[in-house]
Amino acid sequence: MYVLNEEDYIRGILASKSKPSDLGMGYLITLIAKYYYSEEYDMADVVEIVKMRLREMNIPLYQEYKYHRKIQNICSALYDGKISKDFKKRDYIPIYKSEIEVIDSLDNDREKKLMFTLFAVARYMECDGWINKKNFKRLSEVFRLANISVTSDKKSELLHTLYTKGLIRFAKQIDNLNIRVDLVEDGEIYYKIRDFKDLGNQYMANFKAGYRQCATEGCTGRVKIAGPNSKYCKKCARERNLEKHIRYNKKR
């Protein structure tokens, strides 16, 4: 889960009283605890507030007693300074011209989408280019971001290709799959990632000839240009056609 402005994100969740399906419970608890953290409150007060907010969301299969210890541990770490009290607040994640040139030099769309995503995730992590993943299952999240759906063997093959080209490095430990990307922190910013999803589609829509980004506000889908009316991705086009159909039937 990658959130650019954590405070705005959790404020929206608390207002809607609904947990996003792709948001993990640990991250949700951490964000709620940060939102209500105050030196005027005791840790026990924040623990009770977090529990109350979670109950309001009516999360399917949520049982408070199972998360009691996790809530306490997160709040304790927050008050002890082991977890930062500050929200991440970024308007965008930059991708630099020199990085786009590296990406464009690759052989095929899969390699390009993956490298674009690795640059973005590594910069988001702020760990000197490291993308820390303990196992291949967690690394698969990167491939979903890159809009690459292939077998595990193909994923390994793609990573090996980028490795042999000197674009990524692996940690020396054999018990994790941490990847290091060489980031460029100077020069011209060529693209600003403002919505951290569908990164592979964002690359294709903005840098591959014959494609454009969906015209629907907030959508990161790509559109293959077949004519002047090619404005919406398949999903948004279906939704717009359905809305037209509903309006037509109402008029009748």
mmCIF file of C-alpha atoms in Angstrom:
data_model
loop_
_atom_site.group_PDB
_atom_site.id
_atom_site.type_symbol
_atom_site.label_atom_id
_atom_site.label_comp_id
_atom_site.label_asym_id
_atom_site.label_seq_id
_atom_site.Cartn_x
_atom_site.Cartn_y
_atom_site.Cartn_z
ATOM 1 C CA MET A 1 0.000 0.000 0.000
ATOM 2 C CA TYR A 2 1.508 3.326 -1.090
ATOM 3 C CA VAL A 3 -0.046 6.603 0.093
ATOM 4 C CA LEU A 4 1.385 9.992 -0.836
ATOM 5 C CA ASN A 5 -0.501 12.105 1.713
ATOM 6 C CA GLU A 6 -1.268 9.952 4.737
ATOM 7 C CA GLU A 7 -3.152 12.623 6.684
ATOM 8 C CA ASP A 8 -5.615 13.345 3.867
ATOM 9 C CA TYR A 9 -5.967 9.615 3.269
ATOM 10 C CA ILE A 10 -6.877 8.672 6.847
ATOM 11 C CA ARG A 11 -9.110 11.740 7.229
ATOM 12 C CA GLY A 12 -11.143 10.507 4.258
ATOM 13 C CA ILE A 13 -11.369 6.991 5.711
ATOM 14 C CA LEU A 14 -12.533 8.286 9.100
ATOM 15 C CA ALA A 15 -15.132 10.507 7.445
ATOM 16 C CA SER A 16 -16.504 7.657 5.326
ATOM 17 C CA LYS A 17 -16.262 5.130 8.184
ATOM 18 C CA SER A 18 -15.198 2.562 5.619
ATOM 19 C CA LYS A 19 -11.953 0.600 5.322
ATOM 20 C CA PRO A 20 -10.502 0.320 1.788
ATOM 21 C CA SER A 21 -10.211 -3.338 0.767
ATOM 22 C CA ASP A 22 -6.516 -3.027 -0.105
ATOM 23 C CA LEU A 23 -5.512 -1.373 3.192
ATOM 24 C CA GLY A 24 -3.890 -3.674 5.753
ATOM 25 C CA MET A 25 -5.097 -3.591 9.348
ATOM 26 C CA GLY A 26 -1.656 -2.765 10.743
ATOM 27 C CA TYR A 27 -1.276 0.276 8.510
ATOM 28 C CA LEU A 28 -4.855 1.379 9.239
ATOM 29 C CA ILE A 29 -4.282 1.160 13.009
ATOM 30 C CA THR A 30 -1.020 3.099 12.671
ATOM 31 C CA LEU A 31 -2.669 5.896 10.687
ATOM 32 C CA ILE A 32 -5.582 6.208 13.117
ATOM 33 C CA ALA A 33 -3.197 6.288 16.082
ATOM 34 C CA LYS A 34 -1.096 8.990 14.414
ATOM 35 C CA TYR A 35 -4.193 11.026 13.608
ATOM 36 C CA TYR A 36 -5.347 11.104 17.228
ATOM 37 C CA TYR A 37 -1.927 11.220 18.873
ATOM 38 C CA SER A 38 -1.525 14.144 21.248
ATOM 39 C CA GLU A 39 0.692 14.885 24.217
ATOM 40 C CA GLU A 40 -2.503 15.792 26.056
ATOM 41 C CA TYR A 41 -3.724 12.177 25.762
ATOM 42 C CA ASP A 42 -2.378 9.180 27.609
ATOM 43 C CA MET A 43 -1.493 6.185 25.479
ATOM 44 C CA ALA A 44 -4.510 4.336 26.923
ATOM 45 C CA ASP A 45 -6.790 7.117 25.648
ATOM 46 C CA VAL A 46 -5.488 6.713 22.093
ATOM 47 C CA VAL A 47 -5.869 2.927 22.319
ATOM 48 C CA GLU A 48 -9.564 3.367 23.157
ATOM 49 C CA ILE A 49 -10.064 5.937 20.389
ATOM 50 C CA VAL A 50 -8.496 3.584 17.825
ATOM 51 C CA LYS A 51 -10.789 0.763 18.957
ATOM 52 C CA MET A 52 -13.832 3.027 18.729
ATOM 53 C CA ARG A 53 -12.971 4.168 15.193
ATOM 54 C CA LEU A 54 -12.393 0.591 14.041
ATOM 55 C CA ARG A 55 -15.795 -0.452 15.447
ATOM 56 C CA GLU A 56 -17.452 2.368 13.507
ATOM 57 C CA MET A 57 -16.148 0.934 10.237
ATOM 58 C CA ASN A 58 -18.024 -2.379 10.607
ATOM 59 C CA ILE A 59 -15.093 -4.262 9.098
ATOM 60 C CA PRO A 60 -16.182 -7.776 8.002
ATOM 61 C CA LEU A 61 -14.991 -10.500 10.417
ATOM 62 C CA TYR A 62 -13.297 -7.890 12.639
ATOM 63 C CA GLN A 63 -13.001 -9.075 16.247
ATOM 64 C CA GLU A 64 -11.577 -6.506 18.622
ATOM 65 C CA TYR A 65 -9.959 -8.945 21.042
ATOM 66 C CA LYS A 66 -7.781 -10.318 18.234
ATOM 67 C CA TYR A 67 -6.344 -6.856 17.550
ATOM 68 C CA HIS A 68 -6.108 -5.630 21.152
ATOM 69 C CA ARG A 69 -2.394 -6.452 21.469
ATOM 70 C CA LYS A 70 -1.540 -5.034 18.037
ATOM 71 C CA ILE A 71 -3.330 -1.765 18.818
ATOM 72 C CA GLN A 72 -1.518 -1.491 22.142
ATOM 73 C CA ASN A 73 1.878 -2.247 20.595
ATOM 74 C CA ILE A 74 1.437 0.323 17.812
ATOM 75 C CA CYS A 75 0.288 3.038 20.214
ATOM 76 C CA SER A 76 3.137 2.199 22.587
ATOM 77 C CA ALA A 77 5.679 2.446 19.770
ATOM 78 C CA LEU A 78 4.170 5.791 18.759
ATOM 79 C CA TYR A 79 4.530 7.223 22.272
ATOM 80 C CA ASP A 80 8.015 5.724 22.688
ATOM 81 C CA GLY A 81 9.206 7.323 19.451
ATOM 82 C CA LYS A 82 9.809 3.993 17.692
ATOM 83 C CA ILE A 83 7.186 5.001 15.126
ATOM 84 C CA SER A 84 7.320 8.507 13.679
ATOM 85 C CA LYS A 85 4.461 10.729 14.788
ATOM 86 C CA ASP A 86 4.570 12.605 11.481
ATOM 87 C CA PHE A 87 2.482 11.748 8.451
ATOM 88 C CA LYS A 88 4.069 11.320 5.049
ATOM 89 C CA LYS A 89 2.936 14.275 2.967
ATOM 90 C CA ARG A 90 4.081 14.401 -0.639
ATOM 91 C CA ASP A 91 2.407 16.052 -3.590
ATOM 92 C CA TYR A 92 4.052 13.646 -6.033
ATOM 93 C CA ILE A 93 6.875 11.180 -6.632
ATOM 94 C CA PRO A 94 9.265 12.508 -9.307
ATOM 95 C CA ILE A 95 10.696 10.497 -12.177
ATOM 96 C CA TYR A 96 13.697 12.160 -13.826
ATOM 97 C CA LYS A 97 14.544 12.513 -17.506
ATOM 98 C CA SER A 98 17.671 10.378 -17.192
ATOM 99 C CA GLU A 99 15.560 7.597 -15.644
ATOM 100 C CA ILE A 100 13.060 7.754 -18.505
ATOM 101 C CA GLU A 101 15.985 7.460 -20.924
ATOM 102 C CA VAL A 102 17.131 4.318 -19.114
ATOM 103 C CA ILE A 103 13.614 2.890 -19.251
ATOM 104 C CA ASP A 104 13.168 3.707 -22.948
ATOM 105 C CA SER A 105 16.407 1.853 -23.765
ATOM 106 C CA LEU A 106 14.919 -1.460 -22.588
ATOM 107 C CA ASP A 107 13.766 -4.133 -25.007
ATOM 108 C CA ASN A 108 10.041 -4.544 -24.383
ATOM 109 C CA ASP A 109 7.012 -3.087 -22.593
ATOM 110 C CA ARG A 110 7.190 -5.452 -19.628
ATOM 111 C CA GLU A 111 10.766 -4.502 -18.849
ATOM 112 C CA LYS A 112 9.925 -0.818 -19.248
ATOM 113 C CA LYS A 113 6.838 -0.939 -17.027
ATOM 114 C CA LEU A 114 8.709 -2.852 -14.336
ATOM 115 C CA MET A 115 11.705 -0.500 -14.352
ATOM 116 C CA PHE A 116 9.425 2.559 -14.199
ATOM 117 C CA THR A 117 7.665 1.019 -11.200
ATOM 118 C CA LEU A 118 10.935 0.110 -9.468
ATOM 119 C CA PHE A 119 12.181 3.704 -9.808
ATOM 120 C CA ALA A 120 8.902 4.968 -8.330
ATOM 121 C CA VAL A 121 8.733 2.490 -5.427
ATOM 122 C CA ALA A 122 12.406 2.940 -4.519
ATOM 123 C CA ARG A 123 11.987 6.713 -4.369
ATOM 124 C CA TYR A 124 8.797 6.344 -2.319
ATOM 125 C CA MET A 125 10.594 4.102 0.194
ATOM 126 C CA GLU A 126 13.299 6.710 0.885
ATOM 127 C CA CYS A 127 15.799 3.955 1.793
ATOM 128 C CA ASP A 128 18.734 4.916 -0.455
ATOM 129 C CA GLY A 129 17.206 3.090 -3.409
ATOM 130 C CA TRP A 130 16.326 -0.088 -1.517
ATOM 131 C CA ILE A 131 12.990 -1.815 -2.003
ATOM 132 C CA ASN A 132 12.674 -4.036 1.042
ATOM 133 C CA LYS A 133 10.628 -7.185 0.474
ATOM 134 C CA LYS A 134 10.992 -10.292 2.638
ATOM 135 C CA ASN A 135 9.674 -12.786 0.112
ATOM 136 C CA PHE A 136 8.424 -13.208 -3.436
ATOM 137 C CA LYS A 137 4.792 -12.874 -2.357
ATOM 138 C CA ARG A 138 5.430 -9.331 -1.111
ATOM 139 C CA LEU A 139 7.483 -8.550 -4.198
ATOM 140 C CA SER A 140 4.472 -9.536 -6.318
ATOM 141 C CA GLU A 141 2.848 -6.276 -5.165
ATOM 142 C CA VAL A 142 5.411 -4.432 -7.308
ATOM 143 C CA PHE A 143 4.370 -6.430 -10.361
ATOM 144 C CA ARG A 144 0.693 -5.611 -9.709
ATOM 145 C CA LEU A 145 1.620 -1.934 -9.532
ATOM 146 C CA ALA A 146 3.445 -2.344 -12.823
ATOM 147 C CA ASN A 147 0.324 -3.929 -14.415
ATOM 148 C CA ILE A 148 2.314 -7.059 -15.216
ATOM 149 C CA SER A 149 0.449 -10.347 -14.863
ATOM 150 C CA VAL A 150 2.793 -13.283 -15.472
ATOM 151 C CA THR A 151 3.884 -16.516 -13.774
ATOM 152 C CA SER A 152 6.451 -16.570 -10.980
ATOM 153 C CA ASP A 153 9.055 -17.923 -13.403
ATOM 154 C CA LYS A 154 8.477 -14.972 -15.738
ATOM 155 C CA LYS A 155 8.734 -12.525 -12.835
ATOM 156 C CA SER A 156 12.084 -14.029 -11.863
ATOM 157 C CA GLU A 157 13.185 -13.862 -15.499
ATOM 158 C CA LEU A 158 12.278 -10.165 -15.738
ATOM 159 C CA LEU A 159 14.179 -9.334 -12.553
ATOM 160 C CA HIS A 160 17.192 -11.329 -13.770
ATOM 161 C CA THR A 161 17.151 -9.406 -17.062
ATOM 162 C CA LEU A 162 17.254 -6.056 -15.254
ATOM 163 C CA TYR A 163 19.989 -7.436 -12.984
ATOM 164 C CA THR A 164 22.191 -8.584 -15.869
ATOM 165 C CA LYS A 165 21.793 -5.135 -17.451
ATOM 166 C CA GLY A 166 23.121 -3.572 -14.257
ATOM 167 C CA LEU A 167 19.908 -1.701 -13.448
ATOM 168 C CA ILE A 168 19.133 -3.405 -10.133
ATOM 169 C CA ARG A 169 21.096 -5.192 -7.406
ATOM 170 C CA PHE A 170 20.061 -7.743 -4.826
ATOM 171 C CA ALA A 171 20.867 -7.908 -1.119
ATOM 172 C CA LYS A 172 23.574 -10.359 -0.061
ATOM 173 C CA GLN A 173 21.299 -12.009 2.499
ATOM 174 C CA ILE A 174 19.673 -15.175 1.210
ATOM 175 C CA ASP A 175 16.576 -14.793 3.414
ATOM 176 C CA ASN A 176 15.018 -11.820 1.597
ATOM 177 C CA LEU A 177 14.432 -10.361 -1.853
ATOM 178 C CA ASN A 178 15.524 -6.790 -1.235
ATOM 179 C CA ILE A 179 16.307 -4.903 -4.430
ATOM 180 C CA ARG A 180 18.412 -1.780 -4.848
ATOM 181 C CA VAL A 181 17.804 0.698 -7.657
ATOM 182 C CA ASP A 182 20.269 3.449 -8.581
ATOM 183 C CA LEU A 183 18.196 6.621 -8.351
ATOM 184 C CA VAL A 184 19.028 9.973 -9.929
ATOM 185 C CA GLU A 185 18.176 12.853 -7.604
ATOM 186 C CA ASP A 186 19.123 15.751 -9.864
ATOM 187 C CA GLY A 187 18.342 16.999 -13.355
ATOM 188 C CA GLU A 188 14.988 17.600 -14.994
ATOM 189 C CA ILE A 189 11.845 16.074 -13.513
ATOM 190 C CA TYR A 190 10.120 14.436 -16.483
ATOM 191 C CA TYR A 191 7.018 12.978 -14.832
ATOM 192 C CA LYS A 192 5.197 13.441 -11.521
ATOM 193 C CA ILE A 193 3.352 10.464 -10.052
ATOM 194 C CA ARG A 194 0.396 11.919 -8.165
ATOM 195 C CA ASP A 195 -1.622 8.712 -7.834
ATOM 196 C CA PHE A 196 0.374 5.672 -6.746
ATOM 197 C CA LYS A 197 -1.499 2.975 -8.638
ATOM 198 C CA ASP A 198 -1.385 1.382 -12.107
ATOM 199 C CA LEU A 199 2.167 2.643 -12.594
ATOM 200 C CA GLY A 200 2.716 0.432 -15.620
ATOM 201 C CA ASN A 201 -0.350 1.919 -17.276
ATOM 202 C CA GLN A 202 0.839 5.413 -16.376
ATOM 203 C CA TYR A 203 4.131 4.764 -18.125
ATOM 204 C CA MET A 204 2.437 3.366 -21.244
ATOM 205 C CA ALA A 205 -0.122 6.178 -21.371
ATOM 206 C CA ASN A 206 2.440 8.943 -21.096
ATOM 207 C CA PHE A 207 5.529 7.592 -22.845
ATOM 208 C CA LYS A 208 4.483 5.015 -25.458
ATOM 209 C CA ALA A 209 3.366 6.274 -28.852
ATOM 210 C CA GLY A 210 -0.236 5.444 -29.666
ATOM 211 C CA TYR A 211 -1.467 5.602 -26.088
ATOM 212 C CA ARG A 212 -2.880 8.241 -23.785
ATOM 213 C CA GLN A 213 -4.183 8.387 -20.220
ATOM 214 C CA CYS A 214 -7.890 7.969 -19.576
ATOM 215 C CA ALA A 215 -9.767 11.284 -19.581
ATOM 216 C CA THR A 216 -11.787 10.354 -16.492
ATOM 217 C CA GLU A 217 -10.572 12.415 -13.541
ATOM 218 C CA GLY A 218 -8.620 10.280 -11.087
ATOM 219 C CA CYS A 219 -8.375 7.275 -13.437
ATOM 220 C CA THR A 220 -4.897 5.908 -14.204
ATOM 221 C CA GLY A 221 -6.028 3.617 -17.004
ATOM 222 C CA ARG A 222 -4.396 3.685 -20.427
ATOM 223 C CA VAL A 223 -6.177 4.204 -23.722
ATOM 224 C CA LYS A 224 -5.013 2.887 -27.079
ATOM 225 C CA ILE A 225 -5.604 5.696 -29.575
ATOM 226 C CA ALA A 226 -7.753 4.467 -32.437
ATOM 227 C CA GLY A 227 -9.185 7.866 -33.356
ATOM 228 C CA PRO A 228 -10.100 11.321 -32.010
ATOM 229 C CA ASN A 229 -12.803 9.814 -29.779
ATOM 230 C CA SER A 230 -10.418 7.455 -27.973
ATOM 231 C CA LYS A 231 -10.571 9.178 -24.603
ATOM 232 C CA TYR A 232 -11.552 6.560 -22.044
ATOM 233 C CA CYS A 233 -10.104 3.251 -20.863
ATOM 234 C CA LYS A 234 -12.220 0.109 -21.285
ATOM 235 C CA LYS A 235 -13.533 0.214 -17.717
ATOM 236 C CA CYS A 236 -14.558 3.872 -17.836
ATOM 237 C CA ALA A 237 -16.001 3.489 -21.334
ATOM 238 C CA ARG A 238 -18.249 0.647 -20.106
ATOM 239 C CA GLU A 239 -19.372 2.728 -17.136
ATOM 240 C CA ARG A 240 -20.172 5.727 -19.341
ATOM 241 C CA ASN A 241 -22.115 3.551 -21.789
ATOM 242 C CA LEU A 242 -24.042 2.006 -18.887
ATOM 243 C CA GLU A 243 -24.913 5.477 -17.561
ATOM 244 C CA LYS A 244 -26.126 6.519 -21.030
ATOM 245 C CA HIS A 245 -28.231 3.356 -21.254
ATOM 246 C CA ILE A 246 -29.793 4.026 -17.836
ATOM 247 C CA ARG A 247 -30.589 7.645 -18.733
ATOM 248 C CA TYR A 248 -32.101 6.549 -22.054
ATOM 249 C CA ASN A 249 -34.348 3.978 -20.352
ATOM 250 C CA LYS A 250 -35.478 6.554 -17.769
ATOM 251 C CA LYS A 251 -36.496 8.962 -20.544
ATOM 252 C CA ARG A 252 -38.496 6.236 -22.233
#
